[in-house]
Amino acid sequence: MYDLIVIGGGPAGLTAAIYGIRKRLNVLMVSRDLGGKTQWKLALPWIEDYQVIRGIEVVDKFKSELEYLDFARHMEKVEKIEKEGDNFIVRTAGGGELKTRAVIIASGTKQKTLKVPGEREFMMKGLCYSALSYAPLFIDKTTVVIGDGDLALRSAAELATIAKKVYLVSHSDKFLANPLGKKVSAAKNVTTLIGHDVQEFRGDEFARAVVLKDPGGGLMEVTADGIFIEMALLPNSQMVEGLVDLDTDGRILVDTSGRSTMPGIFAAGDVASGYAEQVLIAVGEGAKAALSAYEYLLLKM
Ligand SMILES: Cc1cc2nc3c(=O)[nH]c(=O)nc-3n(C[C@H](O)[C@H](O)[C@H](O)COP(=O)(O)OP(=O)(O)OC[C@H]3O[C@@H](n4cnc5c(N)ncnc54)[C@H](O)[C@@H]3O)c2cc1C
């Protein structure tokens, strides 16, 4: 029986696991990989590493500790978490059954992709999925934002404050009806391409253009310095569906201490309800969830 199982090896999970180990808990981190989305790094011809706040140094320190502590990690996908009395069973893809007193879920989100030609080839080479992280690098540049919801709107709004030009490509204009949508639509440097469908990304070493099908079926090519796919972030929360409350986007609802609605289950990072997807926020939330889980476990030890 473990004291604490941490699910996910990204910034939130790595931090939570190390904090738990430092508190002398019997911890196991179960994850598909070590590092999570910190392995994603956007390459742009005009950008140096120091211009981006990546938080990778903090994560690398915890990552190398867990690489060393092999008894505290198990590399496998988690399928389901079940309650058994006061404790929990973590079921893994290979049929494993791991018992624990408390769980921290730090399984992050999945990016919705377009699955069109060129997407895989140019992924993170001029073709990006996080304007929240990279928009400030596009001063006086031409950009394209692809998406139909709040994520695309937020990204286009931020880019419009600094980029020379923003093309907002979407299927419908419904998401432009709110105040931010109206502001974006009215901005002089924004062109909305409603009813357009992405066909292909083109480029050389980096993505340089996107081919769109217009509502009449004609093809057009838009060239840009950076193209952002901002469709949706899908939380990896299926393993606790029905066990804890989720918000309307599928994120695990947590209080300010990282506690879910089920005592003994905690969540941190992008999979939890909260604000903004950033490495340093996930690290902080991982630390907080671990301390919160420790306090919960003090009653049981
Ligand atoms: C393209 C891109 C670039 C970014 N650039 C930056 C940046 O420059 N600076 C910045 O601060 N932020 C950046 N971000 C955001 C940042 O990467 C995330 O906010 C951060 O990684 C979230 O950490 P996390 O631990 O919550 O989740 P993740 O990093 O997503 O880690 C989730 C972990 O859970 C594991 N996992 C998922 N499901 C399961 C399962 N069922 N069973 C077992 N394990 C599972 C995964 O394998 C992974 O190890 C970027 C995001 C993207 C997409």
Short mmCIF file of C-alpha atoms in Angstrom, two decimals, residues 16-273:
data_model
loop_
_atom_site.label_atom_id
_atom_site.label_comp_id
_atom_site.label_asym_id
_atom_site.label_seq_id
_atom_site.Cartn_x
_atom_site.Cartn_y
_atom_site.Cartn_z
CA ALA A 16 4.35 16.71 -6.28
CA ALA A 17 6.29 13.42 -6.23
CA ILE A 18 9.53 15.02 -5.00
CA TYR A 19 7.66 17.01 -2.33
CA GLY A 20 5.96 13.79 -1.17
CA ILE A 21 9.29 11.92 -1.04
CA ARG A 22 10.88 14.75 0.98
CA LYS A 23 8.03 14.39 3.48
CA ARG A 24 9.10 10.72 3.86
CA LEU A 25 5.88 9.42 2.33
CA ASN A 26 5.87 6.11 0.47
CA VAL A 27 5.32 7.68 -2.99
CA LEU A 28 4.90 6.18 -6.44
CA MET A 29 4.72 8.31 -9.57
CA VAL A 30 2.87 6.58 -12.42
CA SER A 31 3.32 8.20 -15.81
CA ARG A 32 3.66 7.58 -19.52
CA ASP A 33 6.80 9.74 -19.64
CA LEU A 34 9.11 11.96 -17.59
CA GLY A 35 8.91 15.65 -18.43
CA GLY A 36 5.40 15.96 -19.90
CA LYS A 37 4.91 18.91 -22.21
CA THR A 38 8.17 20.56 -21.20
CA GLN A 39 9.64 18.45 -24.02
CA TRP A 40 7.77 20.69 -26.48
CA LYS A 41 9.80 23.69 -27.53
CA LEU A 42 8.94 26.10 -30.29
CA ALA A 43 11.68 26.82 -32.84
CA LEU A 44 11.58 30.14 -34.68
CA PRO A 45 14.35 31.59 -36.85
CA TRP A 46 14.61 34.85 -34.84
CA ILE A 47 14.28 33.47 -31.29
CA GLU A 48 16.86 32.72 -28.59
CA ASP A 49 16.13 30.46 -25.61
CA TYR A 50 16.40 33.23 -23.00
CA GLN A 51 13.41 35.07 -24.51
CA VAL A 52 10.96 32.40 -23.31
CA ILE A 53 10.03 31.66 -19.68
CA ARG A 54 10.11 27.87 -19.74
CA GLY A 55 10.79 26.89 -16.12
CA ILE A 56 12.70 23.92 -17.50
CA GLU A 57 15.56 24.26 -14.97
CA VAL A 58 13.20 23.61 -12.04
CA VAL A 59 11.58 20.68 -13.83
CA ASP A 60 14.91 19.18 -14.90
CA LYS A 61 16.13 19.12 -11.29
CA PHE A 62 13.05 17.13 -10.16
CA LYS A 63 13.16 14.99 -13.31
CA SER A 64 16.76 13.89 -12.70
CA GLU A 65 15.91 13.04 -9.06
CA LEU A 66 13.09 10.76 -10.23
CA GLU A 67 15.28 9.24 -12.94
CA TYR A 68 17.61 8.24 -10.10
CA LEU A 69 14.86 7.07 -7.68
CA ASP A 70 13.62 4.19 -9.84
CA PHE A 71 11.64 2.61 -6.94
CA ALA A 72 9.45 5.73 -6.89
CA ARG A 73 8.35 5.64 -10.52
CA HIS A 74 6.35 3.33 -12.74
CA MET A 75 6.11 4.11 -16.45
CA GLU A 76 2.65 3.08 -17.61
CA LYS A 77 -0.67 4.61 -18.57
CA VAL A 78 -3.34 4.83 -15.86
CA GLU A 79 -6.81 3.77 -17.01
CA LYS A 80 -8.98 4.21 -13.95
CA ILE A 81 -9.06 5.15 -10.28
CA GLU A 82 -11.53 3.45 -7.95
CA LYS A 83 -12.41 3.97 -4.30
CA GLU A 84 -12.02 1.01 -1.94
CA GLY A 85 -13.09 1.85 1.60
CA ASP A 86 -10.91 4.75 2.77
CA ASN A 87 -8.28 4.01 0.10
CA PHE A 88 -7.97 3.98 -3.70
CA ILE A 89 -7.04 1.49 -6.42
CA VAL A 90 -5.13 2.82 -9.44
CA ARG A 91 -5.68 0.54 -12.44
CA THR A 92 -3.05 0.64 -15.17
CA ALA A 93 -3.29 -0.19 -18.89
CA GLY A 94 -1.37 -3.46 -18.42
CA GLY A 95 -3.85 -4.68 -15.79
CA GLY A 96 -1.84 -3.49 -12.77
CA GLU A 97 -3.66 -2.75 -9.50
CA LEU A 98 -1.88 -0.26 -7.25
CA LYS A 99 -3.27 0.53 -3.78
CA THR A 100 -2.84 3.91 -2.13
CA ARG A 101 -4.17 6.11 0.66
CA ALA A 102 -4.16 9.29 -1.47
CA VAL A 103 -3.81 10.27 -5.13
CA ILE A 104 -2.59 13.40 -6.90
CA ILE A 105 -3.71 13.64 -10.51
CA ALA A 106 -1.34 15.68 -12.66
CA SER A 107 -2.08 14.19 -16.07
CA GLY A 108 -2.21 17.44 -18.05
CA THR A 109 -4.17 18.06 -21.24
CA LYS A 110 -4.09 16.91 -24.83
CA GLN A 111 -3.88 19.41 -27.69
CA LYS A 112 -6.57 19.08 -30.32
CA THR A 113 -4.81 18.79 -33.66
CA LEU A 114 -6.04 19.24 -37.24
CA LYS A 115 -4.48 16.13 -38.82
CA VAL A 116 -3.85 17.80 -42.18
CA PRO A 117 -0.76 17.46 -44.41
CA GLY A 118 2.25 19.36 -43.07
CA GLU A 119 1.03 19.52 -39.46
CA ARG A 120 3.27 16.77 -38.17
CA GLU A 121 6.25 17.97 -40.26
CA PHE A 122 6.12 21.58 -38.98
CA MET A 123 4.88 20.93 -35.43
CA MET A 124 6.84 23.32 -33.15
CA LYS A 125 8.74 24.65 -36.18
CA GLY A 126 6.77 27.82 -36.77
CA LEU A 127 3.57 25.87 -36.10
CA CYS A 128 2.59 26.27 -32.46
CA TYR A 129 -0.06 25.32 -29.91
CA SER A 130 0.48 27.87 -27.12
CA ALA A 131 0.07 31.56 -27.90
CA LEU A 132 -0.09 32.02 -24.13
CA SER A 133 3.62 31.07 -24.04
CA TYR A 134 4.88 32.46 -27.35
CA ALA A 135 2.72 35.41 -28.50
CA PRO A 136 5.14 38.03 -27.08
CA LEU A 137 7.81 36.84 -29.57
CA PHE A 138 5.75 38.03 -32.56
CA ILE A 139 6.37 41.80 -32.46
CA ASP A 140 5.63 43.23 -35.93
CA LYS A 141 5.22 39.74 -37.39
CA THR A 142 2.42 38.24 -39.46
CA THR A 143 0.52 35.49 -37.65
CA VAL A 144 -2.36 33.09 -38.21
CA VAL A 145 -4.61 31.78 -35.41
CA ILE A 146 -6.79 28.74 -36.14
CA GLY A 147 -9.73 27.89 -33.89
CA ASP A 148 -13.39 28.43 -33.05
CA GLY A 149 -13.47 29.03 -29.30
CA ASP A 150 -12.19 30.99 -26.31
CA LEU A 151 -8.63 29.71 -26.72
CA ALA A 152 -8.40 31.06 -30.28
CA LEU A 153 -10.01 34.33 -29.25
CA ARG A 154 -7.63 34.87 -26.32
CA SER A 155 -4.68 34.06 -28.61
CA ALA A 156 -5.82 36.40 -31.40
CA ALA A 157 -6.49 39.19 -28.89
CA GLU A 158 -2.99 38.93 -27.41
CA LEU A 159 -1.29 38.69 -30.81
CA ALA A 160 -3.29 41.70 -32.08
CA THR A 161 -1.62 43.89 -29.45
CA ILE A 162 1.88 43.32 -30.85
CA ALA A 163 1.83 41.59 -34.24
CA LYS A 164 1.72 43.49 -37.52
CA LYS A 165 -1.09 41.27 -38.79
CA VAL A 166 -3.32 38.53 -37.39
CA TYR A 167 -5.48 36.23 -39.55
CA LEU A 168 -8.14 34.48 -37.46
CA VAL A 169 -9.31 31.33 -39.27
CA SER A 170 -12.49 29.63 -38.05
CA HIS A 171 -15.53 27.69 -39.19
CA SER A 172 -18.12 29.94 -37.54
CA ASP A 173 -18.33 33.46 -36.08
CA LYS A 174 -20.44 32.53 -33.03
CA PHE A 175 -17.47 32.86 -30.67
CA LEU A 176 -16.93 36.46 -31.78
CA ALA A 177 -20.20 37.68 -30.19
CA ASN A 178 -18.75 38.40 -26.72
CA PRO A 179 -16.93 41.68 -25.82
CA LEU A 180 -13.44 40.27 -26.54
CA GLY A 181 -14.68 38.83 -29.85
CA LYS A 182 -16.08 42.22 -30.87
CA LYS A 183 -12.80 43.89 -29.93
CA VAL A 184 -10.78 41.39 -31.97
CA SER A 185 -13.11 41.71 -34.98
CA ALA A 186 -12.81 45.51 -34.87
CA ALA A 187 -9.00 45.58 -34.61
CA LYS A 188 -7.40 47.15 -37.71
CA ASN A 189 -4.65 44.52 -37.92
CA VAL A 190 -7.03 41.50 -37.65
CA THR A 191 -8.66 39.81 -40.64
CA THR A 192 -11.24 37.16 -39.76
CA LEU A 193 -11.54 34.33 -42.26
CA ILE A 194 -14.86 32.75 -41.25
CA GLY A 195 -16.08 29.54 -42.87
CA HIS A 196 -12.55 28.67 -43.98
CA ASP A 197 -11.15 25.19 -43.67
CA VAL A 198 -7.46 24.34 -43.24
CA GLN A 199 -6.18 22.05 -46.00
CA GLU A 200 -2.40 22.01 -45.60
CA PHE A 201 0.65 23.66 -44.02
CA ARG A 202 3.59 24.52 -46.26
CA GLY A 203 7.12 25.68 -45.56
CA ASP A 204 10.82 24.90 -45.75
CA GLU A 205 12.67 24.35 -42.48
CA PHE A 206 9.77 26.18 -40.77
CA ALA A 207 6.04 26.50 -41.49
CA ARG A 208 5.62 29.52 -43.76
CA ALA A 209 2.05 29.28 -45.07
CA VAL A 210 -1.35 27.69 -44.59
CA VAL A 211 -3.62 26.64 -47.45
CA LEU A 212 -7.32 27.34 -46.79
CA LYS A 213 -10.52 26.36 -48.57
CA ASP A 214 -12.92 29.32 -48.64
CA PRO A 215 -16.72 28.96 -48.22
CA GLY A 216 -17.09 28.86 -52.02
CA GLY A 217 -14.65 25.95 -52.33
CA GLY A 218 -11.74 28.01 -53.69
CA LEU A 219 -8.21 27.58 -52.35
CA MET A 220 -6.09 30.41 -50.95
CA GLU A 221 -2.62 30.51 -49.35
CA VAL A 222 -1.84 32.77 -46.39
CA THR A 223 1.86 33.29 -45.65
CA ALA A 224 2.92 34.00 -42.06
CA ASP A 225 5.87 34.10 -39.64
CA GLY A 226 3.97 31.96 -37.15
CA ILE A 227 0.83 29.82 -37.21
CA PHE A 228 -1.05 28.98 -33.99
CA ILE A 229 -3.45 26.06 -33.76
CA GLU A 230 -5.64 27.01 -30.80
CA MET A 231 -8.51 24.53 -31.05
CA ALA A 232 -8.93 23.15 -27.54
CA LEU A 233 -7.10 21.64 -24.60
CA LEU A 234 -8.66 18.31 -23.66
CA PRO A 235 -8.00 17.44 -19.98
CA ASN A 236 -6.74 13.89 -19.33
CA SER A 237 -9.34 13.37 -16.58
CA GLN A 238 -11.19 10.29 -17.89
CA MET A 239 -9.60 8.13 -15.16
CA VAL A 240 -11.67 9.90 -12.46
CA GLU A 241 -14.92 10.48 -14.34
CA GLY A 242 -17.80 9.81 -11.95
CA LEU A 243 -15.46 9.83 -8.92
CA VAL A 244 -14.81 13.59 -8.64
CA ASP A 245 -16.58 16.65 -10.01
CA LEU A 246 -15.30 18.07 -13.30
CA ASP A 247 -15.93 21.55 -14.74
CA THR A 248 -17.69 22.06 -18.09
CA ASP A 249 -14.38 21.61 -19.97
CA GLY A 250 -13.62 18.33 -18.16
CA ARG A 251 -11.02 19.76 -15.76
CA ILE A 252 -10.94 18.40 -12.20
CA LEU A 253 -12.57 20.91 -9.86
CA VAL A 254 -10.18 21.76 -7.02
CA ASP A 255 -10.15 24.25 -4.15
CA THR A 256 -7.23 26.58 -3.44
CA SER A 257 -5.38 23.70 -1.71
CA GLY A 258 -5.63 21.37 -4.72
CA ARG A 259 -8.35 19.21 -3.08
CA SER A 260 -10.90 17.66 -5.42
CA THR A 261 -14.50 17.00 -4.33
CA MET A 262 -13.45 13.48 -3.19
CA PRO A 263 -11.39 13.47 0.07
CA GLY A 264 -8.02 11.85 -0.65
CA ILE A 265 -7.93 12.83 -4.34
CA PHE A 266 -5.98 15.95 -5.27
CA ALA A 267 -5.23 17.50 -8.66
CA ALA A 268 -2.61 19.92 -9.98
CA GLY A 269 -1.44 21.53 -13.21
CA ASP A 270 -3.30 21.72 -16.51
CA VAL A 271 -5.76 18.89 -15.67
CA ALA A 272 -7.11 20.87 -12.69
CA SER A 273 -9.50 23.79 -12.78
#
